[in-house]
């Protein structure tokens, strides 16, 4: 990292007193993970090494990981990956799953998967550290999914291979790109059923109770900084999400889901108000029209306010611009989850 970036990070760290800082354990592990395991495409040696790093980190916390390998064909190529599961027993056998994928996209974009989705994978590690010695009202299962970026392969394999172990699961919280964008959102599954053809007996569930409980808890804790429901857009009703992340197989198998992400649905992006444009910050646009919340020239715009799947999704690129925000968002997400998972009022 050159001296310019180092100076910018120092400056943004100094002004982070205006934000809620991430706890040192989680933040340091996020930086360590992405420094050592940047590009980690599904089925690659790098993805395998990142999986082994996660297993070792849980071991250092005194937790034993259940590793579930799977093999799947993708574009005529055999993908070998694995899911990593940690279970923290509670007073009840009723179980809440919190999941996040640990792979990144393939080569080509310049992305190193810092926000998408090292942020979610390391949030699981932070949760494990925070909850491992707590007396929990419900059992908590933390699952790191492999091969999400090539078709949700890890989460699909998990629901197909663990049907009997899902009987006591009362909800699944998906963490995908939980830092970086302008706003924090929580979604439920769409009222329009997802395509669940990969399951023999799908039982689609779009219950909003888990999402609504998390939104309520966030509002009580954070007030103006709380998570939001996204407004209705051209394809989705308010607060609902499509099937593009690891929550989808769980909704397909009958489990209520909630999906946390950081983006900005108020932006009129390349394909409308779909959340793919994550920020209004000028560094992420060729030219941004603040009044219309869109590109100055929609035909010539190249960047569209996107972080994920672009050159900006690395610690080196993103921290000089958003270091305080990133730490604040990580801490808000962790505090919400720790609060929710330690409260006994689950149904």
mmCIF file of C-alpha atoms in Angstrom:
data_model
loop_
_atom_site.group_PDB
_atom_site.id
_atom_site.type_symbol
_atom_site.label_atom_id
_atom_site.label_comp_id
_atom_site.label_asym_id
_atom_site.label_seq_id
_atom_site.Cartn_x
_atom_site.Cartn_y
_atom_site.Cartn_z
ATOM 1 C CA UNK A 1 0.000 0.000 0.000
ATOM 2 C CA UNK A 2 1.549 3.377 -0.994
ATOM 3 C CA UNK A 3 2.011 6.354 1.346
ATOM 4 C CA UNK A 4 -0.972 8.238 -0.122
ATOM 5 C CA UNK A 5 -3.376 5.470 0.838
ATOM 6 C CA UNK A 6 -1.764 5.162 4.290
ATOM 7 C CA UNK A 7 -2.259 8.879 4.966
ATOM 8 C CA UNK A 8 -5.906 8.739 3.841
ATOM 9 C CA UNK A 9 -6.580 5.759 6.103
ATOM 10 C CA UNK A 10 -5.042 7.613 9.077
ATOM 11 C CA UNK A 11 -7.241 10.653 8.380
ATOM 12 C CA UNK A 12 -10.444 8.634 8.020
ATOM 13 C CA UNK A 13 -9.586 6.696 11.183
ATOM 14 C CA UNK A 14 -9.224 9.965 13.106
ATOM 15 C CA UNK A 15 -12.669 11.178 12.025
ATOM 16 C CA UNK A 16 -14.200 7.814 12.869
ATOM 17 C CA UNK A 17 -14.910 9.146 16.381
ATOM 18 C CA UNK A 18 -18.115 10.466 14.772
ATOM 19 C CA UNK A 19 -19.109 6.867 14.018
ATOM 20 C CA UNK A 20 -19.528 3.683 16.009
ATOM 21 C CA UNK A 21 -16.261 1.780 15.633
ATOM 22 C CA UNK A 22 -16.134 -1.928 14.897
ATOM 23 C CA UNK A 23 -14.861 -4.070 17.757
ATOM 24 C CA UNK A 24 -11.149 -4.705 17.399
ATOM 25 C CA UNK A 25 -11.392 -8.486 17.080
ATOM 26 C CA UNK A 26 -13.762 -8.524 14.114
ATOM 27 C CA UNK A 27 -12.192 -5.593 12.295
ATOM 28 C CA UNK A 28 -8.656 -6.912 12.689
ATOM 29 C CA UNK A 29 -9.741 -10.342 11.461
ATOM 30 C CA UNK A 30 -11.431 -8.787 8.415
ATOM 31 C CA UNK A 31 -8.223 -6.977 7.480
ATOM 32 C CA UNK A 32 -6.113 -10.087 8.153
ATOM 33 C CA UNK A 33 -8.411 -12.279 6.068
ATOM 34 C CA UNK A 34 -8.512 -9.965 3.073
ATOM 35 C CA UNK A 35 -4.778 -9.229 3.241
ATOM 36 C CA UNK A 36 -4.059 -12.955 2.961
ATOM 37 C CA UNK A 37 -7.079 -14.228 1.034
ATOM 38 C CA UNK A 38 -8.170 -11.642 -1.515
ATOM 39 C CA UNK A 39 -9.332 -13.195 -4.775
ATOM 40 C CA UNK A 40 -10.836 -16.589 -3.834
ATOM 41 C CA UNK A 41 -13.017 -17.877 -6.697
ATOM 42 C CA UNK A 42 -15.252 -20.897 -6.170
ATOM 43 C CA UNK A 43 -13.380 -24.180 -6.383
ATOM 44 C CA UNK A 44 -9.950 -22.534 -6.468
ATOM 45 C CA UNK A 45 -6.913 -23.242 -4.314
ATOM 46 C CA UNK A 46 -7.378 -19.771 -2.831
ATOM 47 C CA UNK A 47 -10.961 -20.570 -1.781
ATOM 48 C CA UNK A 48 -9.728 -23.771 -0.131
ATOM 49 C CA UNK A 49 -7.014 -21.853 1.717
ATOM 50 C CA UNK A 50 -9.530 -19.292 2.943
ATOM 51 C CA UNK A 51 -11.743 -22.141 4.187
ATOM 52 C CA UNK A 52 -8.812 -23.627 6.122
ATOM 53 C CA UNK A 53 -8.065 -20.206 7.612
ATOM 54 C CA UNK A 54 -11.648 -19.912 8.857
ATOM 55 C CA UNK A 55 -11.549 -23.401 10.377
ATOM 56 C CA UNK A 56 -8.327 -22.556 12.189
ATOM 57 C CA UNK A 57 -9.755 -19.277 13.480
ATOM 58 C CA UNK A 58 -12.736 -21.092 14.977
ATOM 59 C CA UNK A 59 -10.356 -23.649 16.498
ATOM 60 C CA UNK A 60 -8.462 -20.834 18.204
ATOM 61 C CA UNK A 61 -11.785 -19.745 19.740
ATOM 62 C CA UNK A 62 -12.254 -23.245 21.125
ATOM 63 C CA UNK A 63 -14.929 -24.142 18.559
ATOM 64 C CA UNK A 64 -14.952 -27.204 16.324
ATOM 65 C CA UNK A 65 -16.069 -26.741 12.744
ATOM 66 C CA UNK A 66 -18.206 -29.243 10.864
ATOM 67 C CA UNK A 67 -16.915 -29.252 7.292
ATOM 68 C CA UNK A 68 -19.289 -30.436 4.560
ATOM 69 C CA UNK A 69 -17.598 -30.814 1.148
ATOM 70 C CA UNK A 70 -19.658 -30.776 -2.035
ATOM 71 C CA UNK A 71 -19.030 -31.128 -5.747
ATOM 72 C CA UNK A 72 -21.053 -29.485 -8.482
ATOM 73 C CA UNK A 73 -20.715 -28.825 -12.183
ATOM 74 C CA UNK A 74 -20.601 -25.197 -13.311
ATOM 75 C CA UNK A 75 -20.253 -24.377 -16.999
ATOM 76 C CA UNK A 76 -18.931 -27.897 -17.694
ATOM 77 C CA UNK A 77 -16.339 -27.496 -14.942
ATOM 78 C CA UNK A 78 -16.324 -29.525 -11.739
ATOM 79 C CA UNK A 79 -16.462 -27.212 -8.700
ATOM 80 C CA UNK A 80 -15.178 -28.712 -5.450
ATOM 81 C CA UNK A 81 -15.891 -26.583 -2.406
ATOM 82 C CA UNK A 82 -17.174 -26.900 1.164
ATOM 83 C CA UNK A 83 -19.443 -25.368 3.763
ATOM 84 C CA UNK A 84 -18.104 -24.702 7.264
ATOM 85 C CA UNK A 85 -20.535 -24.879 10.177
ATOM 86 C CA UNK A 86 -20.203 -23.856 13.820
ATOM 87 C CA UNK A 87 -23.017 -24.662 16.254
ATOM 88 C CA UNK A 88 -23.362 -22.916 19.609
ATOM 89 C CA UNK A 89 -25.861 -24.780 21.738
ATOM 90 C CA UNK A 90 -28.622 -22.854 23.482
ATOM 91 C CA UNK A 91 -31.221 -23.772 26.095
ATOM 92 C CA UNK A 92 -33.596 -24.777 23.291
ATOM 93 C CA UNK A 93 -33.066 -27.056 20.306
ATOM 94 C CA UNK A 94 -34.849 -24.465 18.187
ATOM 95 C CA UNK A 95 -32.155 -23.105 15.923
ATOM 96 C CA UNK A 96 -31.403 -19.852 14.121
ATOM 97 C CA UNK A 97 -28.959 -20.028 11.228
ATOM 98 C CA UNK A 98 -26.747 -17.067 10.369
ATOM 99 C CA UNK A 99 -24.962 -17.609 7.063
ATOM 100 C CA UNK A 100 -22.523 -15.861 4.725
ATOM 101 C CA UNK A 101 -20.481 -16.963 1.725
ATOM 102 C CA UNK A 102 -16.699 -16.754 1.855
ATOM 103 C CA UNK A 103 -15.799 -17.065 -1.844
ATOM 104 C CA UNK A 104 -15.299 -14.103 -4.173
ATOM 105 C CA UNK A 105 -16.071 -13.580 -7.847
ATOM 106 C CA UNK A 106 -13.758 -14.813 -10.597
ATOM 107 C CA UNK A 107 -10.819 -12.888 -12.088
ATOM 108 C CA UNK A 108 -11.408 -9.932 -14.364
ATOM 109 C CA UNK A 109 -13.109 -7.145 -12.453
ATOM 110 C CA UNK A 110 -10.313 -6.249 -10.037
ATOM 111 C CA UNK A 111 -12.517 -7.107 -7.068
ATOM 112 C CA UNK A 112 -10.921 -8.847 -4.078
ATOM 113 C CA UNK A 113 -14.203 -9.503 -2.317
ATOM 114 C CA UNK A 114 -13.624 -7.201 0.668
ATOM 115 C CA UNK A 115 -17.278 -6.256 1.107
ATOM 116 C CA UNK A 116 -18.663 -9.121 -1.023
ATOM 117 C CA UNK A 117 -18.332 -11.127 1.001
ATOM 118 C CA UNK A 118 -15.418 -11.146 3.414
ATOM 119 C CA UNK A 119 -17.532 -8.723 5.449
ATOM 120 C CA UNK A 120 -20.221 -11.346 6.026
ATOM 121 C CA UNK A 121 -17.848 -14.270 6.513
ATOM 122 C CA UNK A 122 -15.823 -12.440 9.155
ATOM 123 C CA UNK A 123 -18.968 -11.129 10.844
ATOM 124 C CA UNK A 124 -19.735 -14.810 11.549
ATOM 125 C CA UNK A 125 -16.344 -15.144 13.197
ATOM 126 C CA UNK A 126 -17.048 -12.026 15.264
ATOM 127 C CA UNK A 127 -20.407 -13.464 16.307
ATOM 128 C CA UNK A 128 -18.771 -16.734 17.332
ATOM 129 C CA UNK A 129 -16.300 -14.853 19.486
ATOM 130 C CA UNK A 130 -19.095 -12.838 21.113
ATOM 131 C CA UNK A 131 -21.539 -15.711 21.668
ATOM 132 C CA UNK A 132 -19.355 -18.722 22.456
ATOM 133 C CA UNK A 133 -19.558 -18.264 26.237
ATOM 134 C CA UNK A 134 -23.087 -16.846 26.389
ATOM 135 C CA UNK A 135 -26.113 -18.739 27.657
ATOM 136 C CA UNK A 136 -28.287 -18.503 24.572
ATOM 137 C CA UNK A 137 -32.057 -18.979 24.553
ATOM 138 C CA UNK A 138 -31.844 -20.745 21.202
ATOM 139 C CA UNK A 139 -29.180 -22.715 19.402
ATOM 140 C CA UNK A 140 -27.207 -20.647 16.889
ATOM 141 C CA UNK A 141 -25.696 -22.219 13.790
ATOM 142 C CA UNK A 142 -23.111 -20.162 11.902
ATOM 143 C CA UNK A 143 -22.524 -21.360 8.338
ATOM 144 C CA UNK A 144 -19.847 -20.169 5.920
ATOM 145 C CA UNK A 145 -20.977 -21.137 2.419
ATOM 146 C CA UNK A 146 -18.617 -21.943 -0.422
ATOM 147 C CA UNK A 147 -19.211 -21.221 -4.114
ATOM 148 C CA UNK A 148 -22.009 -18.672 -3.796
ATOM 149 C CA UNK A 149 -20.834 -16.539 -6.680
ATOM 150 C CA UNK A 150 -21.349 -19.339 -9.219
ATOM 151 C CA UNK A 151 -24.959 -20.156 -8.405
ATOM 152 C CA UNK A 152 -25.428 -20.407 -4.628
ATOM 153 C CA UNK A 153 -23.859 -23.859 -4.765
ATOM 154 C CA UNK A 154 -22.938 -24.025 -1.082
ATOM 155 C CA UNK A 155 -26.325 -23.059 0.315
ATOM 156 C CA UNK A 156 -28.132 -25.285 -2.192
ATOM 157 C CA UNK A 157 -25.937 -28.218 -1.182
ATOM 158 C CA UNK A 158 -26.557 -27.448 2.488
ATOM 159 C CA UNK A 159 -30.352 -27.550 2.319
ATOM 160 C CA UNK A 160 -30.314 -30.695 0.166
ATOM 161 C CA UNK A 161 -27.831 -32.558 2.386
ATOM 162 C CA UNK A 162 -29.211 -31.505 5.776
ATOM 163 C CA UNK A 163 -32.974 -31.836 5.479
ATOM 164 C CA UNK A 164 -33.349 -33.702 8.773
ATOM 165 C CA UNK A 165 -31.203 -31.109 10.570
ATOM 166 C CA UNK A 166 -33.415 -28.278 9.357
ATOM 167 C CA UNK A 167 -36.513 -29.472 11.227
ATOM 168 C CA UNK A 168 -35.760 -27.327 14.287
ATOM 169 C CA UNK A 169 -34.582 -24.284 12.322
ATOM 170 C CA UNK A 170 -36.912 -21.315 12.924
ATOM 171 C CA UNK A 171 -35.106 -18.740 10.813
ATOM 172 C CA UNK A 172 -32.115 -17.993 8.578
ATOM 173 C CA UNK A 173 -30.291 -14.635 8.520
ATOM 174 C CA UNK A 174 -28.124 -14.062 5.447
ATOM 175 C CA UNK A 175 -25.171 -11.671 5.567
ATOM 176 C CA UNK A 176 -24.013 -10.624 2.111
ATOM 177 C CA UNK A 177 -22.147 -7.349 1.497
ATOM 178 C CA UNK A 178 -23.070 -5.918 4.898
ATOM 179 C CA UNK A 179 -20.709 -2.929 4.698
ATOM 180 C CA UNK A 180 -19.859 -0.337 2.053
ATOM 181 C CA UNK A 181 -23.124 1.006 0.620
ATOM 182 C CA UNK A 182 -24.787 4.203 1.795
ATOM 183 C CA UNK A 183 -27.558 2.526 3.812
ATOM 184 C CA UNK A 184 -28.218 -0.678 5.731
ATOM 185 C CA UNK A 185 -31.263 -2.749 4.761
ATOM 186 C CA UNK A 186 -32.982 -5.911 5.904
ATOM 187 C CA UNK A 187 -35.129 -7.849 3.423
ATOM 188 C CA UNK A 188 -37.554 -10.747 3.495
ATOM 189 C CA UNK A 189 -38.146 -13.255 0.703
ATOM 190 C CA UNK A 190 -40.247 -12.117 -2.238
ATOM 191 C CA UNK A 191 -43.983 -12.740 -2.321
ATOM 192 C CA UNK A 192 -43.346 -14.083 -5.832
ATOM 193 C CA UNK A 193 -41.885 -17.549 -5.186
ATOM 194 C CA UNK A 194 -38.297 -18.221 -6.173
ATOM 195 C CA UNK A 195 -37.443 -21.007 -8.622
ATOM 196 C CA UNK A 196 -36.853 -23.962 -6.287
ATOM 197 C CA UNK A 197 -36.452 -26.680 -8.904
ATOM 198 C CA UNK A 198 -33.271 -28.042 -7.290
ATOM 199 C CA UNK A 199 -35.337 -29.359 -4.342
ATOM 200 C CA UNK A 200 -37.467 -32.473 -4.634
ATOM 201 C CA UNK A 201 -40.199 -31.083 -2.384
ATOM 202 C CA UNK A 202 -39.944 -27.281 -2.156
ATOM 203 C CA UNK A 203 -42.017 -25.528 0.488
ATOM 204 C CA UNK A 204 -41.572 -21.839 -0.253
ATOM 205 C CA UNK A 205 -41.792 -19.442 2.702
ATOM 206 C CA UNK A 206 -41.947 -15.640 2.439
ATOM 207 C CA UNK A 207 -42.888 -14.900 6.063
ATOM 208 C CA UNK A 208 -41.736 -11.405 7.086
ATOM 209 C CA UNK A 209 -41.642 -12.031 10.870
ATOM 210 C CA UNK A 210 -37.862 -12.458 11.137
ATOM 211 C CA UNK A 211 -37.161 -9.403 9.002
ATOM 212 C CA UNK A 212 -39.661 -7.305 10.952
ATOM 213 C CA UNK A 213 -38.273 -8.396 14.325
ATOM 214 C CA UNK A 214 -34.755 -7.407 13.267
ATOM 215 C CA UNK A 215 -35.948 -4.068 11.876
ATOM 216 C CA UNK A 216 -37.783 -3.342 15.135
ATOM 217 C CA UNK A 217 -34.754 -4.249 17.212
ATOM 218 C CA UNK A 218 -32.463 -2.125 15.024
ATOM 219 C CA UNK A 219 -34.787 0.887 15.297
ATOM 220 C CA UNK A 220 -34.867 0.576 19.085
ATOM 221 C CA UNK A 221 -31.071 0.405 19.305
ATOM 222 C CA UNK A 222 -29.862 2.769 16.585
ATOM 223 C CA UNK A 223 -32.717 5.202 15.825
ATOM 224 C CA UNK A 224 -31.639 7.215 12.740
ATOM 225 C CA UNK A 225 -28.775 4.817 11.948
ATOM 226 C CA UNK A 226 -31.067 1.796 11.988
ATOM 227 C CA UNK A 227 -31.558 -0.691 9.174
ATOM 228 C CA UNK A 228 -34.344 0.141 6.726
ATOM 229 C CA UNK A 229 -36.826 -1.528 4.422
ATOM 230 C CA UNK A 230 -36.070 -0.620 0.841
ATOM 231 C CA UNK A 231 -38.871 1.231 -0.976
ATOM 232 C CA UNK A 232 -40.917 -0.582 -3.587
ATOM 233 C CA UNK A 233 -39.210 -0.570 -6.986
ATOM 234 C CA UNK A 234 -39.946 -1.704 -10.513
ATOM 235 C CA UNK A 235 -39.490 -5.382 -9.687
ATOM 236 C CA UNK A 236 -39.898 -5.849 -5.921
ATOM 237 C CA UNK A 237 -42.395 -4.710 -3.263
ATOM 238 C CA UNK A 238 -41.105 -2.808 -0.238
ATOM 239 C CA UNK A 239 -38.658 -4.753 1.883
ATOM 240 C CA UNK A 240 -38.522 -7.854 -0.329
ATOM 241 C CA UNK A 241 -35.544 -9.335 -2.135
ATOM 242 C CA UNK A 242 -34.954 -11.624 -5.082
ATOM 243 C CA UNK A 243 -33.152 -14.965 -5.068
ATOM 244 C CA UNK A 244 -29.602 -13.785 -5.754
ATOM 245 C CA UNK A 245 -27.949 -14.845 -2.484
ATOM 246 C CA UNK A 246 -27.740 -17.679 0.025
ATOM 247 C CA UNK A 247 -31.072 -16.929 1.696
ATOM 248 C CA UNK A 248 -32.950 -18.312 -1.327
ATOM 249 C CA UNK A 249 -32.502 -22.081 -0.775
ATOM 250 C CA UNK A 250 -33.676 -21.700 2.813
ATOM 251 C CA UNK A 251 -36.817 -19.825 1.745
ATOM 252 C CA UNK A 252 -37.358 -22.608 -0.799
ATOM 253 C CA UNK A 253 -37.214 -25.262 1.903
ATOM 254 C CA UNK A 254 -39.761 -23.517 4.139
ATOM 255 C CA UNK A 255 -37.614 -21.445 6.510
ATOM 256 C CA UNK A 256 -38.330 -17.733 7.152
ATOM 257 C CA UNK A 257 -35.368 -15.605 6.078
ATOM 258 C CA UNK A 258 -33.948 -12.146 6.602
ATOM 259 C CA UNK A 259 -31.177 -10.724 4.432
ATOM 260 C CA UNK A 260 -28.887 -7.890 5.586
ATOM 261 C CA UNK A 261 -26.986 -5.787 3.042
ATOM 262 C CA UNK A 262 -25.476 -2.332 2.567
ATOM 263 C CA UNK A 263 -26.483 -0.497 -0.609
ATOM 264 C CA UNK A 264 -28.721 2.394 -1.747
ATOM 265 C CA UNK A 265 -32.116 1.754 -3.339
ATOM 266 C CA UNK A 266 -32.793 5.489 -3.745
ATOM 267 C CA UNK A 267 -30.343 5.675 -6.655
ATOM 268 C CA UNK A 268 -31.713 5.368 -10.189
ATOM 269 C CA UNK A 269 -29.014 3.012 -11.385
ATOM 270 C CA UNK A 270 -28.245 1.325 -14.670
ATOM 271 C CA UNK A 271 -31.405 -0.795 -14.443
ATOM 272 C CA UNK A 272 -33.475 1.424 -12.160
ATOM 273 C CA UNK A 273 -33.862 1.466 -8.384
ATOM 274 C CA UNK A 274 -32.628 -2.097 -7.908
ATOM 275 C CA UNK A 275 -29.909 -1.596 -5.279
ATOM 276 C CA UNK A 276 -27.042 -2.473 -7.607
ATOM 277 C CA UNK A 277 -25.817 1.120 -7.343
ATOM 278 C CA UNK A 278 -24.533 1.253 -3.784
ATOM 279 C CA UNK A 279 -23.352 4.802 -3.224
ATOM 280 C CA UNK A 280 -23.750 8.416 -4.329
ATOM 281 C CA UNK A 281 -20.087 9.129 -3.537
ATOM 282 C CA UNK A 282 -18.464 10.794 -6.562
ATOM 283 C CA UNK A 283 -15.464 8.437 -6.470
ATOM 284 C CA UNK A 284 -17.755 5.695 -7.755
ATOM 285 C CA UNK A 285 -19.296 7.591 -10.688
ATOM 286 C CA UNK A 286 -17.993 9.056 -13.920
ATOM 287 C CA UNK A 287 -20.451 11.861 -13.110
ATOM 288 C CA UNK A 288 -23.340 11.812 -10.616
ATOM 289 C CA UNK A 289 -26.471 13.975 -10.921
ATOM 290 C CA UNK A 290 -27.463 14.642 -7.295
ATOM 291 C CA UNK A 291 -30.823 16.196 -8.160
ATOM 292 C CA UNK A 292 -31.994 13.165 -10.155
ATOM 293 C CA UNK A 293 -29.952 10.641 -8.160
ATOM 294 C CA UNK A 294 -28.579 9.089 -11.311
ATOM 295 C CA UNK A 295 -25.767 9.425 -13.849
ATOM 296 C CA UNK A 296 -25.194 12.789 -15.499
ATOM 297 C CA UNK A 297 -25.152 10.935 -18.801
ATOM 298 C CA UNK A 298 -26.767 7.502 -18.669
ATOM 299 C CA UNK A 299 -25.312 6.484 -22.034
ATOM 300 C CA UNK A 300 -21.725 7.302 -21.081
ATOM 301 C CA UNK A 301 -21.651 6.336 -17.401
ATOM 302 C CA UNK A 302 -19.113 3.607 -16.656
ATOM 303 C CA UNK A 303 -19.141 3.094 -12.879
ATOM 304 C CA UNK A 304 -22.753 3.485 -11.707
ATOM 305 C CA UNK A 305 -21.935 3.835 -8.020
ATOM 306 C CA UNK A 306 -21.054 0.151 -7.709
ATOM 307 C CA UNK A 307 -18.592 -1.321 -5.219
ATOM 308 C CA UNK A 308 -19.249 -5.064 -5.401
ATOM 309 C CA UNK A 309 -17.805 -6.907 -8.407
ATOM 310 C CA UNK A 310 -15.609 -3.895 -9.268
ATOM 311 C CA UNK A 311 -12.050 -2.724 -8.672
ATOM 312 C CA UNK A 312 -13.288 -0.801 -5.627
ATOM 313 C CA UNK A 313 -14.074 -3.955 -3.641
ATOM 314 C CA UNK A 314 -10.729 -4.220 -1.890
ATOM 315 C CA UNK A 315 -9.466 -2.860 1.407
ATOM 316 C CA UNK A 316 -6.798 -0.804 -0.349
ATOM 317 C CA UNK A 317 -9.313 0.975 -2.608
ATOM 318 C CA UNK A 318 -12.237 1.295 -0.224
ATOM 319 C CA UNK A 319 -10.741 2.112 3.178
ATOM 320 C CA UNK A 320 -9.221 5.481 2.160
ATOM 321 C CA UNK A 321 -12.713 6.618 1.119
ATOM 322 C CA UNK A 322 -15.005 4.900 3.635
ATOM 323 C CA UNK A 323 -12.936 3.558 6.551
ATOM 324 C CA UNK A 324 -15.092 5.139 9.270
ATOM 325 C CA UNK A 325 -18.316 4.084 7.559
ATOM 326 C CA UNK A 326 -17.139 0.516 7.086
ATOM 327 C CA UNK A 327 -16.241 0.119 10.748
ATOM 328 C CA UNK A 328 -19.480 1.747 11.860
ATOM 329 C CA UNK A 329 -21.613 -0.503 9.663
ATOM 330 C CA UNK A 330 -19.813 -3.635 10.800
ATOM 331 C CA UNK A 331 -20.361 -2.696 14.419
ATOM 332 C CA UNK A 332 -24.044 -1.860 13.892
ATOM 333 C CA UNK A 333 -24.651 -5.213 12.210
ATOM 334 C CA UNK A 334 -22.829 -7.147 14.919
ATOM 335 C CA UNK A 335 -24.555 -5.332 17.752
ATOM 336 C CA UNK A 336 -27.963 -5.961 16.194
ATOM 337 C CA UNK A 337 -27.263 -9.672 15.725
ATOM 338 C CA UNK A 338 -25.768 -10.125 19.191
ATOM 339 C CA UNK A 339 -28.765 -8.389 20.734
ATOM 340 C CA UNK A 340 -31.299 -10.375 18.757
ATOM 341 C CA UNK A 341 -29.642 -13.760 19.257
ATOM 342 C CA UNK A 342 -29.387 -13.356 23.028
ATOM 343 C CA UNK A 343 -33.019 -12.334 23.526
ATOM 344 C CA UNK A 344 -35.483 -15.101 24.427
ATOM 345 C CA UNK A 345 -38.529 -13.795 22.565
ATOM 346 C CA UNK A 346 -38.269 -15.944 19.428
ATOM 347 C CA UNK A 347 -41.313 -17.836 18.166
#
